[in-house]
Coordinates of C-alpha atoms in Angstrom, one line a residue:
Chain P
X30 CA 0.0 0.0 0.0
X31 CA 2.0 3.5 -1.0
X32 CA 2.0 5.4 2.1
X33 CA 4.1 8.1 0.7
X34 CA 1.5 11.0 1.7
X35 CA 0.9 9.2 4.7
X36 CA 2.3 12.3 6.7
X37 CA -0.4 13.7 8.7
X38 CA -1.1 12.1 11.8
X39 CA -5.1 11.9 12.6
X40 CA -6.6 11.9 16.0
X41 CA -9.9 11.8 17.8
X42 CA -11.0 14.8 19.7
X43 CA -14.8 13.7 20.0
X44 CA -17.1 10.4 21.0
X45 CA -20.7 10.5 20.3
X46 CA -23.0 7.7 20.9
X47 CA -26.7 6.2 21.1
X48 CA -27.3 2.6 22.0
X49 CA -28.9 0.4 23.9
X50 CA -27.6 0.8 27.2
X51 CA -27.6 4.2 26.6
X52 CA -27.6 7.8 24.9
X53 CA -24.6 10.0 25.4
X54 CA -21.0 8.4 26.3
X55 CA -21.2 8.9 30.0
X56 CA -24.3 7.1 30.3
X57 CA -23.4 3.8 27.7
X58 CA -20.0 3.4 28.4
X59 CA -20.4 2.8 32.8
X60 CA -23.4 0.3 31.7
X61 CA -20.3 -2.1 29.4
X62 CA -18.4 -2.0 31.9
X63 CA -20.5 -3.3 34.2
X64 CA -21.6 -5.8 32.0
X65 CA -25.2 -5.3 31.7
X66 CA -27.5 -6.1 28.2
X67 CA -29.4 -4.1 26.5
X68 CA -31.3 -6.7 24.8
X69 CA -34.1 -7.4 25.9
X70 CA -38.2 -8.2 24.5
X71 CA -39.5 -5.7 21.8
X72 CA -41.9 -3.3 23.1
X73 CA -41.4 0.0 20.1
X74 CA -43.8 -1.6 17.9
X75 CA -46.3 -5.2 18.0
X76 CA -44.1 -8.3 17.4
X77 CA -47.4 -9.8 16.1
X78 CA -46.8 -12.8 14.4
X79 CA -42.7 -13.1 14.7
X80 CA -41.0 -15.5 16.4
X81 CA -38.4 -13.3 16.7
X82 CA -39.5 -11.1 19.5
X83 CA -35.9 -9.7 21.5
X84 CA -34.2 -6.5 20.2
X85 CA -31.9 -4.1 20.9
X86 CA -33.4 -1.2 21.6
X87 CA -32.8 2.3 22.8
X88 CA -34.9 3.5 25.7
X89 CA -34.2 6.8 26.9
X90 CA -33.9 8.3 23.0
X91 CA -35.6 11.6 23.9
X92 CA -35.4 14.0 20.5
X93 CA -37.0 16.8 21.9
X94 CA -35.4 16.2 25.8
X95 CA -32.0 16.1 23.6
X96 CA -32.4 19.6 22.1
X97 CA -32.1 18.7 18.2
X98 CA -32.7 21.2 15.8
X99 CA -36.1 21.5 14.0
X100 CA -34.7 19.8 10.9
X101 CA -33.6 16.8 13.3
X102 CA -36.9 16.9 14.5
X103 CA -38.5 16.6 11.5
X104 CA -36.0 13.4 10.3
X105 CA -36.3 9.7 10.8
X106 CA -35.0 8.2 13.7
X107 CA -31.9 7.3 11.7
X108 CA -31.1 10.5 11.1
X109 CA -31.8 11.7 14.9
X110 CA -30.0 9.2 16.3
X111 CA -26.9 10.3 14.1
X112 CA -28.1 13.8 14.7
X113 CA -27.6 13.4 18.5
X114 CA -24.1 11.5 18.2
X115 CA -22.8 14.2 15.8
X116 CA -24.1 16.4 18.6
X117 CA -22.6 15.0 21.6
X118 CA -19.2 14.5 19.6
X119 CA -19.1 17.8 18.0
X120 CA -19.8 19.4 21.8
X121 CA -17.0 17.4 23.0
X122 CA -14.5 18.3 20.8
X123 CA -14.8 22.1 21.6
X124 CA -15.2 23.2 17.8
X125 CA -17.0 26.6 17.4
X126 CA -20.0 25.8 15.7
X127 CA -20.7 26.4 12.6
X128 CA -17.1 24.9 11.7
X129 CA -14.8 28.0 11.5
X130 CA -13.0 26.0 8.5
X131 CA -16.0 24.4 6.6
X132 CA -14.7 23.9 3.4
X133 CA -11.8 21.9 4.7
X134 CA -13.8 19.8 6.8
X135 CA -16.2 16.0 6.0
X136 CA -19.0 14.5 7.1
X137 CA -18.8 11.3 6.0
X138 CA -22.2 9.4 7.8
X139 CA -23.4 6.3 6.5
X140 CA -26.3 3.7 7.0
X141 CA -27.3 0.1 5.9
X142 CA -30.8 0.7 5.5
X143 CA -31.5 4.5 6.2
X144 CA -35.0 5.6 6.6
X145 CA -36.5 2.1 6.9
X146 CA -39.1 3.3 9.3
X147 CA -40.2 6.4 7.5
X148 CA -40.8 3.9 4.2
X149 CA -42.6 1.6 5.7
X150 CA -44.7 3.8 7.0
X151 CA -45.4 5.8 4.2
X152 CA -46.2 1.9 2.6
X153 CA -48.5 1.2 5.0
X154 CA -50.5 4.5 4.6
X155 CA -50.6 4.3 1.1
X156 CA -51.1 0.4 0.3
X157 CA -53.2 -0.7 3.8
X158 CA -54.7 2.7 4.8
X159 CA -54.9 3.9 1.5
X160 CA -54.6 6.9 2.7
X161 CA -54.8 10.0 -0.3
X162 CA -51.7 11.9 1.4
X163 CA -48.3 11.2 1.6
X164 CA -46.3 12.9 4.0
X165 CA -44.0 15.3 1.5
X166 CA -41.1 14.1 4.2
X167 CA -41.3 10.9 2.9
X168 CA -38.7 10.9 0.5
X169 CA -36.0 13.3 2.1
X170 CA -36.5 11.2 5.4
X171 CA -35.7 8.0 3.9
X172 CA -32.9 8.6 1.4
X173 CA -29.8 7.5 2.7
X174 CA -27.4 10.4 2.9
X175 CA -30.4 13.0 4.9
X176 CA -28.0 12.0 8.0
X177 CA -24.8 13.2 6.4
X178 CA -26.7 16.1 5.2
X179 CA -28.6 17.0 8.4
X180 CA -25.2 16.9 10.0
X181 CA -23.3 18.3 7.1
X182 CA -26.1 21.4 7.6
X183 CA -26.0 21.6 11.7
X184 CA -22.0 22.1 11.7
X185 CA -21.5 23.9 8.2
X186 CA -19.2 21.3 6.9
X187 CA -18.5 22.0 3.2
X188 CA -16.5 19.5 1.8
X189 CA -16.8 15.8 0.9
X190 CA -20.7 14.8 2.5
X191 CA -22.0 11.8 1.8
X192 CA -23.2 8.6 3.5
X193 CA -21.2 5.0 3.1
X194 CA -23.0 2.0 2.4
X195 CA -21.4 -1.0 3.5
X196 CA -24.1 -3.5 5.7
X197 CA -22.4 -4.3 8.5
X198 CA -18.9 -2.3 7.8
X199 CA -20.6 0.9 6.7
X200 CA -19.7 2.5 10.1
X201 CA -16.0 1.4 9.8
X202 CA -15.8 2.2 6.1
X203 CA -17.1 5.9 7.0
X204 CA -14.1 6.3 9.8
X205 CA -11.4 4.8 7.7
X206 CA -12.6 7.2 4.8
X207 CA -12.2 10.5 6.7
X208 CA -9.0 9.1 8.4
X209 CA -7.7 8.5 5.2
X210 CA -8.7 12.0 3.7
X211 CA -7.5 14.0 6.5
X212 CA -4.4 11.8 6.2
X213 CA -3.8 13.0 3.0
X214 CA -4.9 16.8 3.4
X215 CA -7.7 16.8 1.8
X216 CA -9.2 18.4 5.1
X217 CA -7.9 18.9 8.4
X218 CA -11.1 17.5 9.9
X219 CA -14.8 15.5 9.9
X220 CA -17.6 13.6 11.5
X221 CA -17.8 10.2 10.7
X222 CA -19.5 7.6 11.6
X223 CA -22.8 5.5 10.6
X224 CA -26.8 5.1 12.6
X225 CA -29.1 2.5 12.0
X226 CA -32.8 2.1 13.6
X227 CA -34.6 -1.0 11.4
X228 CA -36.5 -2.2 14.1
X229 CA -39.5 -2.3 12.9
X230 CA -42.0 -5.2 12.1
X231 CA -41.3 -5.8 8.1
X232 CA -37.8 -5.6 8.8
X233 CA -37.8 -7.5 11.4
X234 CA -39.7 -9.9 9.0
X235 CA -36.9 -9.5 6.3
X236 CA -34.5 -10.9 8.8
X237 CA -36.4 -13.5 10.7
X238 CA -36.9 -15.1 6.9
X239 CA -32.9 -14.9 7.0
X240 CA -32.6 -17.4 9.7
X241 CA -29.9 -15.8 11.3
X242 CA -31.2 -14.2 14.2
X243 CA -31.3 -15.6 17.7
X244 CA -34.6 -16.3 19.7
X245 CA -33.0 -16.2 23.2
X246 CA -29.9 -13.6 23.1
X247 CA -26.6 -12.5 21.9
X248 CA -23.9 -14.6 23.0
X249 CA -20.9 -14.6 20.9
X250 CA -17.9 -17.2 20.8
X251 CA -19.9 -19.4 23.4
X252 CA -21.3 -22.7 22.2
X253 CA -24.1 -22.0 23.0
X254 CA -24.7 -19.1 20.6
X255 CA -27.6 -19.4 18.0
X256 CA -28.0 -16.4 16.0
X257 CA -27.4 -12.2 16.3
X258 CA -29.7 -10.2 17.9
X259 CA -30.7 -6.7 16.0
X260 CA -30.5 -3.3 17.9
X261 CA -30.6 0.4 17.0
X262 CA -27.8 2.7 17.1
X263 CA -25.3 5.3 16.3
X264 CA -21.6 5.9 16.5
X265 CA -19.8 9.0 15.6
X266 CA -16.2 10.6 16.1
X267 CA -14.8 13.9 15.6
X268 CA -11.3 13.3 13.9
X269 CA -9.0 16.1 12.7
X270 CA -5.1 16.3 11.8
X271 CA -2.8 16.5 15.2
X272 CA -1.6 20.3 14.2
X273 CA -5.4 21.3 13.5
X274 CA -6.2 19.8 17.1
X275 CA -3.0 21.1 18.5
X276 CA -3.2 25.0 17.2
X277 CA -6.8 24.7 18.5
X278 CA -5.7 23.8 22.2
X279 CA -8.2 20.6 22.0
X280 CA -7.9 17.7 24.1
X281 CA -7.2 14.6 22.0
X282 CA -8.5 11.2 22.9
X283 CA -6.8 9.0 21.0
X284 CA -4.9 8.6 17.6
X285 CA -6.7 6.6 14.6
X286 CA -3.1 4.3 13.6
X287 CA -4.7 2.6 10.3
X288 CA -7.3 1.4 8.4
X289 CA -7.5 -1.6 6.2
X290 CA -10.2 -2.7 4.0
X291 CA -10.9 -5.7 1.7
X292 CA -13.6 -7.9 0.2
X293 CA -14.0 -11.8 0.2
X294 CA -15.2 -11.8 -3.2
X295 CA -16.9 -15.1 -2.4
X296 CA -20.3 -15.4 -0.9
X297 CA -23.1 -13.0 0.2
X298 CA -23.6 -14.6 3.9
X299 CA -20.7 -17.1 4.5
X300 CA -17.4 -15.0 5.6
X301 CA -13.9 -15.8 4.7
X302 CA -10.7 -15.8 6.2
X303 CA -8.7 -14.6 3.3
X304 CA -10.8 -11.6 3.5
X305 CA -10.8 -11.0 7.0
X306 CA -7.5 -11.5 8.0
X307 CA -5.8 -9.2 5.0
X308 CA -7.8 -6.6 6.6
X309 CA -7.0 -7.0 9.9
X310 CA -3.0 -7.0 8.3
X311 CA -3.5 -4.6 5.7
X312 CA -4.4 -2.1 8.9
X313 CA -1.8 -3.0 11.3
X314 CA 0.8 -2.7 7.6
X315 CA -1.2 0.7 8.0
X316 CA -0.9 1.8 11.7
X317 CA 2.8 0.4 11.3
X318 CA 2.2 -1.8 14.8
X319 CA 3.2 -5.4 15.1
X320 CA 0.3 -7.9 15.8
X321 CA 2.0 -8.2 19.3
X322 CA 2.0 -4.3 20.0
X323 CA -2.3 -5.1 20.0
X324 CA -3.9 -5.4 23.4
X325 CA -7.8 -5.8 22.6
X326 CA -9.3 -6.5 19.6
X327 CA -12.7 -5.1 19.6
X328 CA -14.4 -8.5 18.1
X329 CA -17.2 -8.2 14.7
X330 CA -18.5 -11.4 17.2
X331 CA -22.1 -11.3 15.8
X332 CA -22.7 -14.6 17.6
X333 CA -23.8 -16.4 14.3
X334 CA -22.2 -20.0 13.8
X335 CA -20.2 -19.0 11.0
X336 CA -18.7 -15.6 11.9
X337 CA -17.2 -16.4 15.0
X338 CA -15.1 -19.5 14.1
X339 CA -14.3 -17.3 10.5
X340 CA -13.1 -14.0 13.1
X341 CA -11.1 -16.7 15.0
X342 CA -9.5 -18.2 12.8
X343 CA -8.7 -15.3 10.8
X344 CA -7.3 -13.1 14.3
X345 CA -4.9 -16.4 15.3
X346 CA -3.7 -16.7 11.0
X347 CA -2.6 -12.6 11.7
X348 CA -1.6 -12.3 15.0
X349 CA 0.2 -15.9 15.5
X350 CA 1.2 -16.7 19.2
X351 CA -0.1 -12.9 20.0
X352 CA -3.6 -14.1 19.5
X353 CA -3.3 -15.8 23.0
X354 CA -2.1 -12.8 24.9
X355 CA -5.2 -10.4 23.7
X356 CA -8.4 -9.6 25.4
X357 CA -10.8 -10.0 22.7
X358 CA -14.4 -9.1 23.4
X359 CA -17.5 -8.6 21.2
X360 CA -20.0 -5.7 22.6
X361 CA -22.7 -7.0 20.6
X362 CA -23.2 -9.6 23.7
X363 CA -24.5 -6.4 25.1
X364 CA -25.8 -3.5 22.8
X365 CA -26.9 -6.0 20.2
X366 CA -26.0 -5.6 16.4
X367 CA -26.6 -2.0 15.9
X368 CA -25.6 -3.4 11.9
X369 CA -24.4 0.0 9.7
X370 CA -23.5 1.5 12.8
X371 CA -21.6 -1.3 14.9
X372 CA -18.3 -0.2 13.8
X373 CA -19.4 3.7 15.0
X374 CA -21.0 2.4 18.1
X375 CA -17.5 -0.3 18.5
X376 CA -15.0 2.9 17.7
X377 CA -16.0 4.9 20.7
X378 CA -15.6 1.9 22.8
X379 CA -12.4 1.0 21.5
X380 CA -11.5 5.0 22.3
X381 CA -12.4 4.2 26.0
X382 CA -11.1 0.8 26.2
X383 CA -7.8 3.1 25.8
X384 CA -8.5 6.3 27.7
X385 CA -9.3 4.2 30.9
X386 CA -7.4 0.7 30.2
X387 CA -10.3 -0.9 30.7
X388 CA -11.4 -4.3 28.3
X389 CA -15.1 -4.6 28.3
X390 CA -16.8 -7.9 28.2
X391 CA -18.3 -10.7 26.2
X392 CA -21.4 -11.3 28.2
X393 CA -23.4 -14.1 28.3
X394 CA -20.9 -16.5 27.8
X395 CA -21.8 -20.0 29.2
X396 CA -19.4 -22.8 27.6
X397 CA -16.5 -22.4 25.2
X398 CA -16.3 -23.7 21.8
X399 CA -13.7 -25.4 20.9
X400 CA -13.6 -23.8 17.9
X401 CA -13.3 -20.3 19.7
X402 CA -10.1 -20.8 21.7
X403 CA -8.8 -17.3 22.6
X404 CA -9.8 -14.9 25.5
X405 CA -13.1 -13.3 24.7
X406 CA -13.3 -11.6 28.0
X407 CA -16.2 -14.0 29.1
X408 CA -18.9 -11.9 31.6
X409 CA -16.7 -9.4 33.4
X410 CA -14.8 -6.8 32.2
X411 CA -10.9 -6.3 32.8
X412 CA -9.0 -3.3 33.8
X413 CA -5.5 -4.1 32.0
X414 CA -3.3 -1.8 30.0
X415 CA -4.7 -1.1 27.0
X416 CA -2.9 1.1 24.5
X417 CA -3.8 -0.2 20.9
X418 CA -7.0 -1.3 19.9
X419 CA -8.0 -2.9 16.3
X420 CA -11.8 -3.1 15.7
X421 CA -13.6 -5.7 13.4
X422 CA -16.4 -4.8 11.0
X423 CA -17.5 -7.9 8.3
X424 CA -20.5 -7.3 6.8
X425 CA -23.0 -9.6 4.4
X426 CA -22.0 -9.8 1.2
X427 CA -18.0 -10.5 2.2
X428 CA -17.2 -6.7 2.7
X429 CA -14.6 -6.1 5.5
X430 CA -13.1 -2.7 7.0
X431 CA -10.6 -2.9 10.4
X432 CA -9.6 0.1 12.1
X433 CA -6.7 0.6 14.5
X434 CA -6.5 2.9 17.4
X435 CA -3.7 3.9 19.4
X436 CA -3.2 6.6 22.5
X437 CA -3.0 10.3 22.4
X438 CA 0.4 11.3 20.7
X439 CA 3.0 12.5 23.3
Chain A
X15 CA -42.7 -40.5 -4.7
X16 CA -46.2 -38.7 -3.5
X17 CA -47.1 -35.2 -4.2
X18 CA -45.4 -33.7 -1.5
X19 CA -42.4 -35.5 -2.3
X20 CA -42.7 -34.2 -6.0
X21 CA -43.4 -31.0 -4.8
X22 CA -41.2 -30.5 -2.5
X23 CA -38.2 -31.9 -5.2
X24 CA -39.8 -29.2 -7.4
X25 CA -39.3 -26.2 -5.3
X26 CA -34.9 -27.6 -4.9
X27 CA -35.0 -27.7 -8.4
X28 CA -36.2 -24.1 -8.9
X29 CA -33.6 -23.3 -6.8
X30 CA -30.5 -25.0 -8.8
X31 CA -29.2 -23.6 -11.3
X32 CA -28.1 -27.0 -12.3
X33 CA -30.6 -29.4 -11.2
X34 CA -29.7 -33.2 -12.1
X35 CA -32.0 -35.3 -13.6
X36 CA -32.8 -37.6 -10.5
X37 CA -33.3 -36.6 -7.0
X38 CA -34.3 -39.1 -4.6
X39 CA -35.5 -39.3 -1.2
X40 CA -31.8 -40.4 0.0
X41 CA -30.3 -37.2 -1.8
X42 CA -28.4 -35.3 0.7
X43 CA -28.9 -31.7 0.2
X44 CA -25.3 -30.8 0.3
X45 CA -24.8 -32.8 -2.7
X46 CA -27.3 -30.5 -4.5
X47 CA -25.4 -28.0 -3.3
X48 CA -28.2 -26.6 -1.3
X49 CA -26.4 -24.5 2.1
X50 CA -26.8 -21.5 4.0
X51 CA -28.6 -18.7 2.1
X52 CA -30.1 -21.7 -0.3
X53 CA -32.0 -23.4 2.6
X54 CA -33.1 -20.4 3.6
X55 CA -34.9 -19.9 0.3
X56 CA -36.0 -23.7 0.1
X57 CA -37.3 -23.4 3.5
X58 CA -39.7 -20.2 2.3
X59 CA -41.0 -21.6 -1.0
X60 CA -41.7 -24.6 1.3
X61 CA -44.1 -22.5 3.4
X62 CA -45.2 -20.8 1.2
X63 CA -46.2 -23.5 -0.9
X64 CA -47.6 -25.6 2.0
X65 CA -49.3 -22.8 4.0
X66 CA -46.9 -23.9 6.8
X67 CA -44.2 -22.8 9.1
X68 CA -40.9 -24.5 9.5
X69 CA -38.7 -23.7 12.5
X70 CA -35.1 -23.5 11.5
X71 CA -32.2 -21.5 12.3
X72 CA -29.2 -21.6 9.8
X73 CA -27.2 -21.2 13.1
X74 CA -28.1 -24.4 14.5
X75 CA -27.4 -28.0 12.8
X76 CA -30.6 -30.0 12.0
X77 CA -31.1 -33.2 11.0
X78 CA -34.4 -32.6 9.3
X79 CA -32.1 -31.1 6.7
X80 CA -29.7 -33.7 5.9
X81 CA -31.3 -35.5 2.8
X82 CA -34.1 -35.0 0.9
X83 CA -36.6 -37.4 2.5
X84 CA -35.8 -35.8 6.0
X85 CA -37.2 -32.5 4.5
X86 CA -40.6 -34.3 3.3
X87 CA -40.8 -36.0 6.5
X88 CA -40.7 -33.0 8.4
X89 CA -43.0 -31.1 6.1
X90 CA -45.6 -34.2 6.1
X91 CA -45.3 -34.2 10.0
X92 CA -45.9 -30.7 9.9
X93 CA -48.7 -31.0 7.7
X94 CA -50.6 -33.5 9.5
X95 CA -49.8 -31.5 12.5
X96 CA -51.8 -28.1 11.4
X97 CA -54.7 -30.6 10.3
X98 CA -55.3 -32.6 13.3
X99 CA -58.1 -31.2 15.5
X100 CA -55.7 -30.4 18.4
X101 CA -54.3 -28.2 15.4
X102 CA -51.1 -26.9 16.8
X103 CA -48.6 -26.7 14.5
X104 CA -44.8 -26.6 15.9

């Protein structure tokens, strides 16, 4: 990979989140590290006739109580839930707002589905209801860049604004974008990240008719895992080059080392290790780290069969012998699979798996596989050093994007 | 083979690209190359056709799977199930 413009450093100087367990950082992050779920029986919307009935979904999501704009208001729940992570990162980075330096600055904020709920319930009006109106919302609610755009508008960011579309990676992808481009000096700083909120019933349909999701709970690496579990969500950071933080005076939480992304070019739902474990190389190549110089990898761990044997198998083929001395632990067990957004929602948790050395847990883990033979972390979360994270994203369709994260620069 | 059978060996051929020229009851499904995302698919047009409901979760291994005569058996259990008076269907 040429790395000859690889000069600027790029750090994080904001964490924004919304999740199961929580809204806001201060409020998710305690809950991880004390191990509790999120998951938990559906009560947004009637389960009817699924068999599918457990969810990850976010309680305290207030819009109003939150103080978003009009426009946010107005949005899908996609959008406000990126709306109110762009918020709470943007706040804690200490930028004036609107950006002083808007032309030089990204918002790159992506989605797997975007307005999901706003369609189908603009199908439901029209085909059930019959209803003669439509909302005239309808279509700017649902595209799949209005969250990139809402945000783009809040902080006057006028460069590169677009949304990423990647399943499962789309967070990841978003973050390794804007790295990359502030890397390069294309702008000195963005908002990246991804939101999600499907849970609704005809998605939840779509993904019950999948057969991938679990009746009972999220438990990755155990044996006794049967399936993901989805949950709403959204994940955003605030990066910017080290001099543009710097001449600012902001406090910088961590440094984003490298990003490495790759495809299986194989199968839409089956992963493989080819493509999994070149990116997990191609972004330590990046962050120039060994696989030793890795304390916690921040696990994809969706808790389906396949994926976590694949994520195993590919972490021991990259890291070696290392692969027995990291903590490895997959959040999901707790917030659920917040899909476009788990590598957003995962990022700021790998950010304060660093800032307070502390390793967050796989909960829910009853018997090990033999199959999954390193240490996920099992129930209780660890304070050990931690001073470089990597952070799995797979997504359907063989599409893979691993970020690395390392302290604040000296 | 009864209709069931037949239709059931229908809806894996619509979902071949290749389908050979025999399928028996003994024809394990990985032979037709029928896996993951397939059975998925199978599984649907099975309900679908049937007006029934199959549990099955990709992540878990299941026997009813295996060859083709486990899938009928299942489906003609299932059947007989949803039409005896007691009526529940699994």
């Amino acid at each position: 990979m040429a790395q000859s413009n690889a000069t600027r450093r790029v750090v994080v100087t904001g964490l924004g989140v919304t999740a199961p367990l929580g809204t806001g950082v201060e409020t998710f992050w305690p809950a991880l590290k004390r191990g509790e779920c999120g998951i938990g029986p559906i009560e947004s919307f009637d389960t009817q006739d699924l068999y599918i009935t457990i969810a990850g979904e976010i309680k305290d999501f207030d819009p109003r109580a939150l103080g978003l704009s009009k426009p946010l208001l107005l949005a899908d729940r996609y959008s406000q839930l990126a709306g109110w992570a762009a918020q709470e990162a943007v706040a804690q980075s200490g930028l004036t707002v609107p950006f002083e330096h808007g032309p030089r600055a990204a918002a790159i904020v992506g989605t797997g589905a975007g307005g999901l709920t706003t369609l189908e319930r603009g199908y439901y009006d029209m085909y059930v209801l019959k209803k003669a109106a439509t909302h005239p919302l309808t279509l700017l609610r649902t595209i799949g860049s209005s969250a990139a755009a809402h945000i783009g508008i809040e902080y006057g960011v006028k460069g590169p604004t677009f949304a990423t579309m990647s399943a499962c990676s789309t967070a990841s992808h978003a973050i390794g974008l804007v790295f990359q481009m502030i890397r390069a000096g294309q702008v000195d700083l963005g908002i990246a990240g991804a939101s999600e909120a499907v849970l609704t019933y005809g998605s939840m349909r779509s993904w019950q008719a999948l057969r991938v999701l679990s009746d009972k709970g999220c438990y990755p690496f155990s044996r006794t895992r049967n399936g993901t579990v989805l949950a709403e969500g959204a994940g955003i950071l605030v990066l910017e080059s080290l001099d543009y933080a710097k001449a600012r005076g902001a406090t910088i939480l961590a440094e984003v080392m490298g990003y490495g992304t790759t495809a299986d070019a194989a199968d839409m739902v089956n992963p493989d290790i080819e493509g999994a474990s070149e990116a997990m190389r191609l972004a330590l190549e990046d962050a120039r780290l060994a696989p030793s110089d890795i304390d916690y990898v921040n696990a994809h761990g969706t808790a389906t069969a396949v994926n976590d044997v694949n994520e195993t198998d590919a972490i021991r083929r990259v890291f070696g012998k290392a692969a027995y001395d990291l903590a490895v632990s997959s959040t999901k067990s707790m917030h659920g699979h917040c899909l476009g957004a788990a590598g957003g929602v995962e990022a700021v948790i790998a950010v304060k798996a660093i800032e307070e050395d502390f390793v967050p847990p796989t909960i829910g883990y009853a018997e090990p596989d033999p199959r999954c033979d390193l240490d996920y972390t099992p129930n209780e979360g660890r304070a050990r050093e931690v001073n470089y994270v990597l952070s799995n994203s797979f997504a359907f369709g063989g599409l893979n994007a691993v970020l690395v994260f390392g302290p604040p620069p000296a | 083979m009864d209709e069931t059978a037949e239709k059931i060996v229908e809806i894996l051929k619509k979902n071949m690209k290749d389908p050979p020229e025999t399928i028996t009851l003994d024809t394990p499904l990985a032979d037709l190359e029928i896996e993951s995302i397939d059975l998925a698919v199978v599984v649907f047009d099975i309900e679908d056709t049937f007006n029934i409901q199959i549990p099955y979760n990709a992540n878990e291994e299941v026997e009813d799977f295996k060859t083709v005569g486990s899938v009928v058996e299942r489906v003609r259990a299932l059947l007989e199930a949803s039409s005896s008076p007691s009526g529940a269907a699994a």
